[in-house]
PDB file of C-alpha atoms in Angstrom:
ATOM      1  CA  MET A   1      -0.318 157.532  69.257  1.00  0.00           C
ATOM      2  CA  ASN A   2      -1.285 160.919  67.795  1.00  0.00           C
ATOM      3  CA  GLN A   3       0.958 163.116  65.483  1.00  0.00           C
ATOM      4  CA  LYS A   4       2.439 165.214  68.221  1.00  0.00           C
ATOM      5  CA  GLU A   5       3.517 161.826  70.123  1.00  0.00           C
ATOM      6  CA  ILE A   6       4.950 160.442  67.108  1.00  0.00           C
ATOM      7  CA  LEU A   7       7.110 163.597  66.413  1.00  0.00           C
ATOM      8  CA  GLU A   8       8.299 163.509  69.958  1.00  0.00           C
ATOM      9  CA  SER A   9       9.191 160.042  69.539  1.00  0.00           C
ATOM     10  CA  ILE A  10      11.116 160.756  66.442  1.00  0.00           C
ATOM     11  CA  ARG A  11      12.610 163.767  68.158  1.00  0.00           C
ATOM     12  CA  GLN A  12      14.151 161.336  70.827  1.00  0.00           C
ATOM     13  CA  PHE A  13      15.371 158.916  68.192  1.00  0.00           C
ATOM     14  CA  LEU A  14      17.049 161.656  66.249  1.00  0.00           C
ATOM     15  CA  LYS A  15      19.164 162.324  69.595  1.00  0.00           C
ATOM     16  CA  ARG A  16      20.880 159.091  68.880  1.00  0.00           C
ATOM     17  CA  LEU A  17      22.000 160.137  65.268  1.00  0.00           C
ATOM     18  CA  PRO A  18      24.254 163.131  65.663  1.00  0.00           C
ATOM     19  CA  ASP A  19      25.120 163.194  62.076  1.00  0.00           C
ATOM     20  CA  ILE A  20      21.397 164.231  61.331  1.00  0.00           C
ATOM     21  CA  ASN A  21      20.123 167.927  61.963  1.00  0.00           C
ATOM     22  CA  ALA A  22      17.004 167.104  64.129  1.00  0.00           C
ATOM     23  CA  ASN A  23      15.392 170.435  63.603  1.00  0.00           C
ATOM     24  CA  LEU A  24      15.548 170.328  59.778  1.00  0.00           C
ATOM     25  CA  THR A  25      14.241 166.696  59.801  1.00  0.00           C
ATOM     26  CA  LEU A  26      11.208 167.686  61.723  1.00  0.00           C
ATOM     27  CA  GLU A  27      10.847 170.616  59.628  1.00  0.00           C
ATOM     28  CA  GLY A  28      10.957 168.327  56.572  1.00  0.00           C
ATOM     29  CA  PHE A  29       8.230 166.163  58.191  1.00  0.00           C
ATOM     30  CA  ALA A  30       6.143 169.106  58.738  1.00  0.00           C
ATOM     31  CA  LEU A  31       6.194 170.031  55.090  1.00  0.00           C
ATOM     32  CA  LEU A  32       5.603 166.542  54.070  1.00  0.00           C
ATOM     33  CA  SER A  33       2.606 166.314  56.376  1.00  0.00           C
ATOM     34  CA  LEU A  34       1.086 169.788  54.704  1.00  0.00           C
ATOM     35  CA  HIS A  35       1.759 168.417  51.355  1.00  0.00           C
ATOM     36  CA  ARG A  36      -0.097 165.345  52.011  1.00  0.00           C
ATOM     37  CA  GLU A  37      -2.866 167.339  53.593  1.00  0.00           C
ATOM     38  CA  VAL A  38      -3.240 169.468  50.226  1.00  0.00           C
ATOM     39  CA  GLU A  39      -3.029 166.176  48.349  1.00  0.00           C
ATOM     40  CA  MET A  40      -5.756 164.644  50.342  1.00  0.00           C
ATOM     41  CA  LEU A  41      -8.123 167.865  50.162  1.00  0.00           C
ATOM     42  CA  SER A  42      -7.322 167.890  46.390  1.00  0.00           C
ATOM     43  CA  GLU A  43      -8.370 164.213  46.132  1.00  0.00           C
ATOM     44  CA  SER A  44     -11.643 164.756  48.152  1.00  0.00           C
ATOM     45  CA  PHE A  45     -12.409 167.780  46.229  1.00  0.00           C
ATOM     46  CA  ALA A  46     -12.018 165.732  42.854  1.00  0.00           C
ATOM     47  CA  GLY A  47     -13.947 162.816  44.532  1.00  0.00           C
ATOM     48  CA  MET A  48     -17.106 165.271  44.893  1.00  0.00           C
ATOM     49  CA  HIS A  49     -17.366 164.430  41.073  1.00  0.00           C
ATOM     50  CA  GLY A  50     -17.330 160.708  41.418  1.00  0.00           C
ATOM     51  CA  LEU A  51     -13.654 160.461  40.021  1.00  0.00           C
ATOM     52  CA  SER A  52     -10.294 160.682  41.531  1.00  0.00           C
ATOM     53  CA  ALA A  53      -7.885 163.412  40.760  1.00  0.00           C
ATOM     54  CA  ARG A  54      -5.779 160.917  38.524  1.00  0.00           C
ATOM     55  CA  GLN A  55      -9.021 159.870  36.605  1.00  0.00           C
ATOM     56  CA  ILE A  56      -9.891 163.460  35.986  1.00  0.00           C
ATOM     57  CA  GLU A  57      -6.170 164.072  34.675  1.00  0.00           C
ATOM     58  CA  THR A  58      -6.438 161.283  32.704  1.00  0.00           C
ATOM     59  CA  LEU A  59      -9.651 162.298  30.943  1.00  0.00           C
ATOM     60  CA  GLU A  60      -8.329 165.701  30.622  1.00  0.00           C
ATOM     61  CA  GLY A  61      -5.113 164.380  28.823  1.00  0.00           C
ATOM     62  CA  LEU A  62      -7.127 162.494  26.362  1.00  0.00           C
ATOM     63  CA  PHE A  63      -9.441 165.103  25.844  1.00  0.00           C
ATOM     64  CA  HIS A  64      -6.632 167.590  24.933  1.00  0.00           C
ATOM     65  CA  SER A  65      -4.839 165.146  22.751  1.00  0.00           C
ATOM     66  CA  PRO A  66      -5.158 165.885  18.957  1.00  0.00           C
ATOM     67  CA  ASP A  67      -7.338 162.839  18.104  1.00  0.00           C
ATOM     68  CA  ARG A  68      -8.349 162.347  21.725  1.00  0.00           C
ATOM     69  CA  SER A  69      -6.048 159.086  21.990  1.00  0.00           C
ATOM     70  CA  LEU A  70      -2.812 158.384  23.763  1.00  0.00           C
ATOM     71  CA  THR A  71      -1.028 155.338  24.584  1.00  0.00           C
ATOM     72  CA  PRO A  72      -1.079 154.326  28.473  1.00  0.00           C
ATOM     73  CA  ALA A  73       2.564 155.150  28.756  1.00  0.00           C
ATOM     74  CA  GLN A  74       1.671 158.443  27.524  1.00  0.00           C
ATOM     75  CA  ILE A  75      -0.998 159.196  29.991  1.00  0.00           C
ATOM     76  CA  ALA A  76       0.998 157.736  32.825  1.00  0.00           C
ATOM     77  CA  GLU A  77       3.826 160.325  32.149  1.00  0.00           C
ATOM     78  CA  GLY A  78       1.431 162.964  32.088  1.00  0.00           C
ATOM     79  CA  VAL A  79      -0.292 162.287  35.263  1.00  0.00           C
ATOM     80  CA  HIS A  80       2.790 160.876  37.111  1.00  0.00           C
ATOM     81  CA  LEU A  81       1.419 157.200  37.783  1.00  0.00           C
ATOM     82  CA  THR A  82       3.395 154.022  37.713  1.00  0.00           C
ATOM     83  CA  ARG A  83       2.393 151.753  34.778  1.00  0.00           C
ATOM     84  CA  SER A  84       0.719 149.435  36.991  1.00  0.00           C
ATOM     85  CA  ALA A  85      -1.341 152.213  38.786  1.00  0.00           C
ATOM     86  CA  MET A  86      -2.392 153.362  35.199  1.00  0.00           C
ATOM     87  CA  THR A  87      -3.539 150.190  34.323  1.00  0.00           C
ATOM     88  CA  SER A  88      -6.006 150.155  37.357  1.00  0.00           C
ATOM     89  CA  ASN A  89      -6.977 153.929  36.510  1.00  0.00           C
ATOM     90  CA  LEU A  90      -7.557 152.901  32.763  1.00  0.00           C
ATOM     91  CA  ASP A  91      -9.713 149.731  34.162  1.00  0.00           C
ATOM     92  CA  SER A  92     -11.898 151.786  36.384  1.00  0.00           C
ATOM     93  CA  LEU A  93     -12.447 154.511  33.559  1.00  0.00           C
ATOM     94  CA  GLU A  94     -13.374 151.817  30.818  1.00  0.00           C
ATOM     95  CA  ARG A  95     -15.630 150.134  33.237  1.00  0.00           C
ATOM     96  CA  LYS A  96     -17.509 153.593  33.861  1.00  0.00           C
ATOM     97  CA  GLY A  97     -17.502 154.016  30.129  1.00  0.00           C
ATOM     98  CA  TYR A  98     -15.400 157.152  29.811  1.00  0.00           C
ATOM     99  CA  LEU A  99     -12.799 155.497  27.448  1.00  0.00           C
ATOM    100  CA  THR A 100     -12.117 152.480  25.339  1.00  0.00           C
ATOM    101  CA  ARG A 101      -9.001 150.386  24.718  1.00  0.00           C
ATOM    102  CA  ALA A 102      -7.914 149.014  21.449  1.00  0.00           C
ATOM    103  CA  VAL A 103      -4.868 147.367  19.712  1.00  0.00           C
ATOM    104  CA  HIS A 104      -2.886 150.384  18.299  1.00  0.00           C
ATOM    105  CA  LYS A 105      -3.102 150.428  14.626  1.00  0.00           C
ATOM    106  CA  ASP A 106       0.661 150.883  13.636  1.00  0.00           C
ATOM    107  CA  ASP A 107       2.156 148.709  16.338  1.00  0.00           C
ATOM    108  CA  ARG A 108      -0.007 145.708  17.672  1.00  0.00           C
ATOM    109  CA  ARG A 109       2.033 145.638  20.546  1.00  0.00           C
ATOM    110  CA  MET A 110       0.865 148.700  21.948  1.00  0.00           C
ATOM    111  CA  VAL A 111      -2.580 149.664  23.268  1.00  0.00           C
ATOM    112  CA  LYS A 112      -4.434 152.922  22.202  1.00  0.00           C
ATOM    113  CA  VAL A 113      -6.819 154.646  24.870  1.00  0.00           C
ATOM    114  CA  THR A 114      -9.407 156.690  23.407  1.00  0.00           C
ATOM    115  CA  LEU A 115     -12.096 158.932  25.107  1.00  0.00           C
ATOM    116  CA  SER A 116     -15.575 157.864  24.473  1.00  0.00           C
ATOM    117  CA  LYS A 117     -18.487 160.104  23.743  1.00  0.00           C
ATOM    118  CA  LYS A 118     -19.511 159.858  27.521  1.00  0.00           C
ATOM    119  CA  GLY A 119     -15.791 160.899  28.364  1.00  0.00           C
ATOM    120  CA  VAL A 120     -16.005 163.751  25.894  1.00  0.00           C
ATOM    121  CA  ASP A 121     -19.401 164.689  27.476  1.00  0.00           C
ATOM    122  CA  CYS A 122     -17.807 164.570  31.021  1.00  0.00           C
ATOM    123  CA  CYS A 123     -14.754 166.748  30.067  1.00  0.00           C
ATOM    124  CA  GLU A 124     -16.868 169.248  28.339  1.00  0.00           C
ATOM    125  CA  GLU A 125     -19.102 169.539  31.513  1.00  0.00           C
ATOM    126  CA  GLN A 126     -16.242 169.242  34.330  1.00  0.00           C
ATOM    127  CA  LEU A 127     -13.250 170.765  32.849  1.00  0.00           C
ATOM    128  CA  PRO A 128     -14.265 174.277  32.984  1.00  0.00           C
ATOM    129  CA  VAL A 129     -15.499 173.706  36.745  1.00  0.00           C
ATOM    130  CA  ARG A 130     -12.065 172.391  37.108  1.00  0.00           C
ATOM    131  CA  TYR A 131     -10.148 175.280  35.584  1.00  0.00           C
ATOM    132  CA  ARG A 132     -12.284 177.867  37.591  1.00  0.00           C
ATOM    133  CA  ASP A 133     -11.393 175.916  40.737  1.00  0.00           C
ATOM    134  CA  ILE A 134      -7.937 175.671  39.835  1.00  0.00           C
ATOM    135  CA  THR A 135      -7.775 179.532  39.128  1.00  0.00           C
ATOM    136  CA  LYS A 136      -9.520 180.333  42.482  1.00  0.00           C
ATOM    137  CA  ILE A 137      -7.255 178.110  44.283  1.00  0.00           C
ATOM    138  CA  THR A 138      -4.112 179.552  42.559  1.00  0.00           C
ATOM    139  CA  SER A 139      -5.304 183.237  43.029  1.00  0.00           C
ATOM    140  CA  VAL A 140      -4.832 183.093  46.860  1.00  0.00           C
ATOM    141  CA  LEU A 141      -1.062 183.193  46.342  1.00  0.00           C
ATOM    142  CA  SER A 142       0.554 186.182  44.874  1.00  0.00           C
ATOM    143  CA  LYS A 143       2.640 185.946  41.885  1.00  0.00           C
ATOM    144  CA  GLU A 144       5.699 186.167  44.109  1.00  0.00           C
ATOM    145  CA  GLU A 145       4.334 183.316  46.178  1.00  0.00           C
ATOM    146  CA  ARG A 146       3.633 181.062  43.168  1.00  0.00           C
ATOM    147  CA  ARG A 147       7.051 181.580  41.789  1.00  0.00           C
ATOM    148  CA  ILE A 148       8.639 180.585  45.198  1.00  0.00           C
ATOM    149  CA  LEU A 149       6.507 177.639  45.645  1.00  0.00           C
ATOM    150  CA  SER A 150       7.027 176.355  42.086  1.00  0.00           C
ATOM    151  CA  GLY A 151      10.716 176.737  42.699  1.00  0.00           C
ATOM    152  CA  ALA A 152      10.910 174.991  45.823  1.00  0.00           C
ATOM    153  CA  TYR A 153       8.935 172.184  44.549  1.00  0.00           C
ATOM    154  CA  LYS A 154      11.234 171.706  41.485  1.00  0.00           C
ATOM    155  CA  LYS A 155      14.225 171.782  43.961  1.00  0.00           C
ATOM    156  CA  VAL A 156      12.752 168.875  46.004  1.00  0.00           C
ATOM    157  CA  ALA A 157      11.754 166.906  42.895  1.00  0.00           C
ATOM    158  CA  ASP A 158      15.312 167.318  41.513  1.00  0.00           C
ATOM    159  CA  CYS A 159      16.854 166.102  44.951  1.00  0.00           C
ATOM    160  CA  LEU A 160      14.385 163.042  45.093  1.00  0.00           C
ATOM    161  CA  ARG A 161      15.225 162.352  41.359  1.00  0.00           C
ATOM    162  CA  GLU A 162      19.205 162.217  42.692  1.00  0.00           C
ATOM    163  CA  ILE A 163      18.423 160.276  45.614  1.00  0.00           C
ATOM    164  CA  LEU A 164      16.652 157.662  43.506  1.00  0.00           C
ATOM    165  CA  LYS A 165      19.067 157.558  41.178  1.00  0.00           C
ATOM    166  CA  GLU A 166      21.811 156.896  43.779  1.00  0.00           C
ATOM    167  CA  GLU A 167      19.691 154.251  45.671  1.00  0.00           C
ATOM    168  CA  ARG A 168      19.024 152.404  42.066  1.00  0.00           C
ATOM    169  CA  SER A 169      22.938 152.700  41.688  1.00  0.00           C
ATOM    170  CA  ASP A 170      23.790 151.207  45.237  1.00  0.00           C
ATOM    171  CA  CYS A 171      21.449 148.516  44.663  1.00  0.00           C
ATOM    172  CA  ALA A 172      23.055 147.674  41.310  1.00  0.00           C
ATOM    173  CA  GLU A 173      26.538 147.773  42.845  1.00  0.00           C
ATOM    174  CA  SER A 174      25.492 145.613  45.615  1.00  0.00           C
ATOM    175  CA  ALA A 175      23.533 142.882  43.521  1.00  0.00           C
ATOM    176  CA  PRO A 176      25.128 139.567  42.826  1.00  0.00           C
ATOM    177  CA  ALA A 177      26.467 139.305  39.511  1.00  0.00           C
ATOM    178  CA  ARG A 178      24.254 136.944  36.738  1.00  0.00           C
ATOM    179  CA  SER A 179      26.056 134.347  35.197  1.00  0.00           C
TER     180      SER A 179
END
């Protein structure tokens, strides 16, 4: 099935759900598809340098931290990855020699991630290119378009957070009590 056929099938299915605005739902799918295309293109663009977008963001976060070290939780928060995805991300970057991990000096339960010399060199070379590219990409939008897009993304993110909070609450209420 191609995308057009899938959307037509969704349209037909939505006819059975009178409480859902079919046009708005289909517009939502169109926006989601466009978002995914931009995300895929961004990943492909980042991949031209042999690293994923999240890997570049991880190195960037470390590069700009005062001592070029952070905890995995700090990095995960900055690049919007789950902790398990962050572990995989760090494993890959460590294998490539861009960073090291060691027990945190102040709290042995924590890990400290530090940018290696190779990681610093990579950032010194790649970040100026990244910043020029981001400037070029951002410049295709007017200041007003950037403001509107940013506001729209914030509204969507807030709505998603609220839905997730409700889902967690519903799941907690329906979970059997533990003794």
